[in-house]
Tab-separated table of C-alpha atoms in Angstrom:
chain	number	residue	atom	x	y	z
Y	1	MET	CA	0.000	0.000	0.000
Y	2	SER	CA	1.151	3.523	-0.799
Y	3	TYR	CA	1.173	6.339	1.737
Y	4	ALA	CA	2.396	9.932	1.557
Y	5	ASP	CA	3.513	11.541	4.821
Y	6	LEU	CA	2.565	15.199	4.397
Y	7	SER	CA	2.931	18.197	6.682
Y	8	GLN	CA	-0.424	17.706	8.420
Y	9	ALA	CA	-1.688	14.262	7.426
Y	10	ARG	CA	-0.752	10.842	6.122
Y	11	LEU	CA	-2.686	10.082	2.939
Y	12	TYR	CA	-3.318	6.678	1.452
Y	13	TYR	CA	-3.323	6.723	-2.337
Y	14	VAL	CA	-3.497	4.327	-5.279
Y	15	ILE	CA	-2.525	4.863	-8.920
Y	16	ASP	CA	-3.879	3.132	-12.030
Y	17	GLY	CA	-3.237	3.654	-15.733
Y	18	PRO	CA	-0.241	4.285	-18.016
Y	19	ALA	CA	2.724	6.129	-16.548
Y	20	ASP	CA	2.866	8.507	-19.525
Y	21	ALA	CA	-0.842	9.409	-19.593
Y	22	PRO	CA	-2.284	12.720	-18.300
Y	23	VAL	CA	-2.902	12.590	-14.546
Y	24	LEU	CA	-6.465	12.640	-13.210
Y	25	VAL	CA	-7.030	13.076	-9.465
Y	26	LEU	CA	-10.247	11.649	-7.973
Y	27	SER	CA	-11.493	13.066	-4.637
Y	28	ASN	CA	-14.050	11.114	-2.598
Y	29	SER	CA	-17.336	12.175	-1.076
Y	30	LEU	CA	-18.001	12.583	2.647
Y	31	GLY	CA	-18.149	9.196	4.365
Y	32	THR	CA	-16.605	7.126	1.562
Y	33	CYS	CA	-13.008	6.506	0.428
Y	34	SER	CA	-11.048	5.973	-2.768
Y	35	ASP	CA	-12.976	2.717	-3.310
Y	36	MET	CA	-16.031	4.770	-4.331
Y	37	TRP	CA	-14.381	5.208	-7.754
Y	38	ALA	CA	-13.947	1.466	-8.412
Y	39	ARG	CA	-16.660	1.421	-11.088
Y	40	GLN	CA	-14.863	4.156	-13.047
Y	41	ILE	CA	-11.303	2.858	-12.936
Y	42	PRO	CA	-11.322	0.278	-15.775
Y	43	GLU	CA	-12.411	2.910	-18.310
Y	44	LEU	CA	-10.609	5.941	-16.855
Y	45	ALA	CA	-7.325	4.027	-16.688
Y	46	LYS	CA	-7.435	3.579	-20.472
Y	47	HIS	CA	-7.053	7.333	-20.883
Y	48	PHE	CA	-5.389	8.655	-17.721
Y	49	ARG	CA	-2.890	8.044	-14.985
Y	50	VAL	CA	-5.592	7.920	-12.292
Y	51	LEU	CA	-4.602	9.048	-8.799
Y	52	ARG	CA	-7.131	8.207	-6.075
Y	53	TYR	CA	-6.638	9.070	-2.422
Y	54	ASP	CA	-8.531	8.817	0.848
Y	55	THR	CA	-9.347	12.311	2.117
Y	56	ARG	CA	-7.919	12.883	5.614
Y	57	GLY	CA	-10.185	11.326	8.233
Y	58	HIS	CA	-11.398	8.699	5.742
Y	59	GLY	CA	-10.353	5.204	4.712
Y	60	LYS	CA	-6.719	4.402	5.353
Y	61	SER	CA	-5.582	8.026	5.694
Y	62	SER	CA	-4.748	9.535	9.073
Y	63	ILE	CA	-7.238	11.355	11.297
Y	64	PRO	CA	-5.652	14.612	12.434
Y	65	GLU	CA	-7.221	15.966	15.616
Y	66	GLY	CA	-9.772	18.746	15.527
Y	67	GLU	CA	-11.838	20.344	12.801
Y	68	TYR	CA	-10.665	20.627	9.190
Y	69	SER	CA	-10.912	23.316	6.516
Y	70	PHE	CA	-10.860	23.153	2.732
Y	71	GLU	CA	-7.579	25.027	2.802
Y	72	GLN	CA	-6.167	22.000	4.637
Y	73	LEU	CA	-7.931	19.489	2.376
Y	74	GLY	CA	-6.731	21.315	-0.727
Y	75	ASN	CA	-3.188	21.616	0.564
Y	76	ASP	CA	-3.201	17.871	1.238
Y	77	VAL	CA	-3.776	17.341	-2.487
Y	78	ALA	CA	-1.141	19.930	-3.458
Y	79	GLU	CA	1.401	18.231	-1.189
Y	80	LEU	CA	0.447	14.787	-2.523
Y	81	LEU	CA	1.067	15.982	-6.082
Y	82	ALA	CA	4.430	17.416	-5.037
Y	83	HIS	CA	5.288	14.153	-3.267
Y	84	LEU	CA	4.622	12.297	-6.529
Y	85	ASP	CA	6.394	14.950	-8.660
Y	86	ILE	CA	3.195	15.749	-10.543
Y	87	LYS	CA	3.229	19.335	-11.818
Y	88	ARG	CA	-0.321	19.538	-13.148
Y	89	ALA	CA	-3.404	17.290	-13.181
Y	90	HIS	CA	-7.056	17.177	-14.038
Y	91	PHE	CA	-9.221	17.048	-10.914
Y	92	CYS	CA	-12.586	15.359	-10.358
Y	93	GLY	CA	-14.337	15.648	-6.994
Y	94	LEU	CA	-17.772	14.437	-5.934
Y	95	SER	CA	-19.782	16.043	-3.120
Y	96	MET	CA	-17.142	17.031	-0.526
Y	97	GLY	CA	-14.497	16.501	-3.212
Y	98	GLY	CA	-16.052	19.412	-5.108
Y	99	PRO	CA	-15.090	22.189	-2.685
Y	100	THR	CA	-11.611	20.662	-2.498
Y	101	GLY	CA	-11.400	21.153	-6.250
Y	102	LEU	CA	-12.813	24.678	-5.974
Y	103	TRP	CA	-10.161	25.624	-3.418
Y	104	LEU	CA	-7.382	24.223	-5.603
Y	105	ALA	CA	-8.674	25.952	-8.744
Y	106	LEU	CA	-8.776	29.263	-6.860
Y	107	ALA	CA	-5.676	29.056	-4.655
Y	108	ARG	CA	-3.394	26.799	-6.727
Y	109	PRO	CA	-4.612	27.229	-10.317
Y	110	GLU	CA	-1.232	26.208	-11.737
Y	111	LEU	CA	-1.867	22.657	-10.517
Y	112	ILE	CA	-5.235	22.172	-12.216
Y	113	GLY	CA	-5.816	21.311	-15.872
Y	114	LYS	CA	-9.534	20.636	-16.275
Y	115	LEU	CA	-11.974	20.551	-13.370
Y	116	VAL	CA	-14.949	18.210	-12.889
Y	117	LEU	CA	-17.335	19.070	-10.044
Y	118	CYS	CA	-19.984	16.457	-9.278
Y	119	ASN	CA	-23.030	16.518	-7.003
Y	120	THR	CA	-21.679	19.545	-5.235
Y	121	ALA	CA	-22.186	23.281	-4.792
Y	122	ALA	CA	-20.306	26.440	-3.958
Y	123	ARG	CA	-22.154	26.256	-0.628
Y	124	ILE	CA	-23.340	22.785	0.448
Y	125	GLY	CA	-26.014	22.781	3.137
Y	126	SER	CA	-26.117	25.224	6.034
Y	127	ALA	CA	-23.937	25.850	9.069
Y	128	GLU	CA	-26.825	24.782	11.297
Y	129	GLY	CA	-27.345	21.584	9.334
Y	130	TRP	CA	-23.693	20.557	9.573
Y	131	SER	CA	-23.562	21.377	13.286
Y	132	THR	CA	-26.617	19.163	13.759
Y	133	ARG	CA	-24.918	16.361	11.802
Y	134	ILE	CA	-21.785	16.614	13.955
Y	135	ALA	CA	-23.900	16.391	17.120
Y	136	ALA	CA	-25.834	13.412	15.728
Y	137	VAL	CA	-22.637	11.501	14.975
Y	138	ALA	CA	-21.375	12.153	18.504
Y	139	ASP	CA	-24.668	10.876	19.906
Y	140	GLN	CA	-25.457	7.946	17.598
Y	141	THR	CA	-22.209	6.963	15.757
Y	142	LEU	CA	-21.861	6.491	12.011
Y	143	GLU	CA	-22.210	2.742	12.360
Y	144	LYS	CA	-25.829	3.228	13.441
Y	145	MET	CA	-26.549	6.163	11.108
Y	146	ALA	CA	-25.108	4.646	7.930
Y	147	PRO	CA	-28.214	2.915	6.501
Y	148	THR	CA	-30.327	6.059	6.862
Y	149	LEU	CA	-27.646	8.349	5.429
Y	150	VAL	CA	-27.201	6.126	2.366
Y	151	GLU	CA	-30.921	6.444	1.631
Y	152	ARG	CA	-30.086	10.030	0.570
Y	153	TRP	CA	-27.199	8.844	-1.614
Y	154	LEU	CA	-29.179	6.590	-3.971
Y	155	THR	CA	-32.674	6.618	-5.449
Y	156	ASP	CA	-35.329	4.270	-4.068
Y	157	GLY	CA	-35.384	2.379	-7.360
Y	158	TYR	CA	-31.648	1.781	-7.369
Y	159	ARG	CA	-31.576	0.598	-3.765
Y	160	ALA	CA	-34.397	-1.851	-4.493
Y	161	ALA	CA	-32.733	-3.145	-7.673
Y	162	GLU	CA	-29.154	-3.275	-6.334
Y	163	PRO	CA	-29.236	-4.151	-2.612
Y	164	GLY	CA	-25.738	-5.627	-2.724
Y	165	LEU	CA	-24.107	-2.553	-4.256
Y	166	THR	CA	-26.091	-0.389	-1.850
Y	167	GLN	CA	-24.672	-2.429	1.019
Y	168	VAL	CA	-21.127	-1.766	-0.214
Y	169	LEU	CA	-21.696	1.963	0.322
Y	170	ILE	CA	-23.326	1.414	3.714
Y	171	ASP	CA	-20.303	-0.606	4.832
Y	172	MET	CA	-17.905	2.029	3.438
Y	173	LEU	CA	-19.668	4.659	5.531
Y	174	ARG	CA	-19.676	2.432	8.616
Y	175	ARG	CA	-15.889	2.081	8.374
Y	176	THR	CA	-15.372	5.850	8.266
Y	177	PRO	CA	-14.044	7.041	11.641
Y	178	ASP	CA	-16.521	9.247	13.497
Y	179	ALA	CA	-13.821	11.805	14.309
Y	180	GLY	CA	-12.659	12.051	10.699
Y	181	TYR	CA	-16.212	12.371	9.413
Y	182	SER	CA	-17.017	15.124	11.895
Y	183	GLY	CA	-13.765	16.968	11.140
Y	184	ASN	CA	-14.775	17.092	7.482
Y	185	CYS	CA	-18.347	18.110	8.372
Y	186	ALA	CA	-16.775	21.167	10.014
Y	187	ALA	CA	-15.013	22.028	6.749
Y	188	LEU	CA	-18.360	21.825	4.945
Y	189	ARG	CA	-20.034	23.871	7.687
Y	190	ASP	CA	-17.560	26.733	7.226
Y	191	ALA	CA	-17.053	26.687	3.428
Y	192	ASP	CA	-18.744	29.149	1.093
Y	193	PHE	CA	-17.195	29.739	-2.335
Y	194	ARG	CA	-20.159	31.537	-3.925
Y	195	GLU	CA	-18.413	34.893	-4.210
Y	196	GLN	CA	-15.166	33.398	-5.505
Y	197	VAL	CA	-16.054	30.838	-8.158
Y	198	SER	CA	-16.370	33.441	-10.928
Y	199	SER	CA	-12.567	33.756	-10.741
Y	200	ILE	CA	-11.958	30.137	-11.759
Y	201	LYS	CA	-10.061	29.897	-15.054
Y	202	ALA	CA	-9.903	26.092	-15.453
Y	203	PRO	CA	-12.239	24.536	-18.044
Y	204	THR	CA	-15.003	23.116	-15.876
Y	205	LEU	CA	-17.727	20.477	-16.108
Y	206	VAL	CA	-20.447	20.356	-13.453
Y	207	ILE	CA	-22.392	17.093	-13.094
Y	208	GLY	CA	-25.684	17.285	-11.205
Y	209	SER	CA	-28.386	14.753	-10.407
Y	210	THR	CA	-32.125	15.087	-10.847
Y	211	HIS	CA	-32.934	13.464	-7.484
Y	212	ASP	CA	-30.062	14.837	-5.395
Y	213	LEU	CA	-31.278	16.364	-2.130
Y	214	ALA	CA	-27.815	17.098	-0.714
Y	215	ALA	CA	-26.563	19.169	-3.673
Y	216	THR	CA	-29.626	19.932	-5.753
Y	217	PRO	CA	-29.642	20.202	-9.548
Y	218	ALA	CA	-30.558	23.875	-9.127
Y	219	GLN	CA	-27.344	24.365	-7.140
Y	220	GLY	CA	-25.397	22.510	-9.815
Y	221	ARG	CA	-26.782	24.751	-12.532
Y	222	GLU	CA	-26.003	27.826	-10.406
Y	223	LEU	CA	-22.417	26.654	-9.963
Y	224	ALA	CA	-21.970	26.048	-13.677
Y	225	ALA	CA	-23.477	29.461	-14.488
Y	226	ALA	CA	-21.110	31.180	-12.052
Y	227	ILE	CA	-17.895	29.664	-13.466
Y	228	PRO	CA	-16.950	31.293	-16.794
Y	229	GLY	CA	-17.439	28.866	-19.691
Y	230	ALA	CA	-18.477	25.934	-17.501
Y	231	ARG	CA	-20.926	23.375	-18.829
Y	232	TYR	CA	-23.568	21.371	-16.991
Y	233	VAL	CA	-24.672	17.742	-17.352
Y	234	GLU	CA	-27.538	16.216	-15.349
Y	235	LEU	CA	-27.975	12.502	-14.658
Y	236	ASN	CA	-31.169	10.749	-13.550
Y	237	THR	CA	-29.631	9.710	-10.226
Y	238	SER	CA	-29.328	10.768	-6.605
Y	239	HIS	CA	-26.249	12.014	-4.734
Y	240	ILE	CA	-23.623	9.367	-5.537
Y	241	SER	CA	-24.147	9.586	-9.274
Y	242	ASN	CA	-20.976	7.751	-10.277
Y	243	TRP	CA	-22.160	4.672	-8.375
Y	244	GLU	CA	-25.757	4.737	-9.582
Y	245	GLN	CA	-25.090	5.303	-13.299
Y	246	PRO	CA	-21.402	4.395	-13.725
Y	247	GLU	CA	-21.404	4.154	-17.515
Y	248	ALA	CA	-23.163	7.476	-18.159
Y	249	TYR	CA	-21.096	9.208	-15.493
Y	250	THR	CA	-17.779	7.882	-16.781
Y	251	ARG	CA	-18.648	8.757	-20.382
Y	252	ALA	CA	-19.456	12.355	-19.421
Y	253	VAL	CA	-16.119	12.696	-17.615
Y	254	VAL	CA	-14.022	11.044	-20.339
Y	255	ASP	CA	-15.683	13.007	-23.137
Y	256	PHE	CA	-15.034	16.297	-21.352
Y	257	LEU	CA	-11.442	15.559	-20.388
Y	258	THR	CA	-10.367	14.148	-23.750
Y	259	GLU	CA	-12.045	16.582	-26.147
């Protein structure tokens, strides 16, 4: 297994694809890990050197004490790229991975080629909502909350048709450390990029989902409208769109990045 010891965290990462291909970084959603991209890797690795990592507090990465910020989460990625001697990469983030990409595109634009923002927004949720989530995790634990939280990730029809693949996500969430999850909830609680995103220069694709309650399609369209030249694609899915419609999702990403 590959780990990078950075200034503030130890990140687990995995690389697939040809060594001479353009690099594509994949950033996971809240409560998952790099495994959430498994359904994309066979196709993406035909075109890219795919770098997946577990966001701090998730998966096999370390769990620094306290609350996190997107400046920290973005700097983790910048340091990981430096550790691997990668000068520039495309970036694709889903849900919580989206604001990580926004921070990088704004603060470290030299690192970002094209930007893909999925099931996300310039402002996800409310401060009150995230504070309530942090309190609920402290009271109930993620292990107990996981089945209910995943109901918001996937449509009713998908969960009924694919109970096994639904269970994979439930188990991924159960394995997420409570402290790491809550630290990242704090980053989401405090982040608001609405007044900054118009400064993004990277070519950008926003992917939204018709049935997403966490980052609504209206928010996705607003984000795309705010970033100069960005385009918007909507899938008939809920929040974890890459899991629910892997072929359509992967095609949208590949078409945008390779055109």
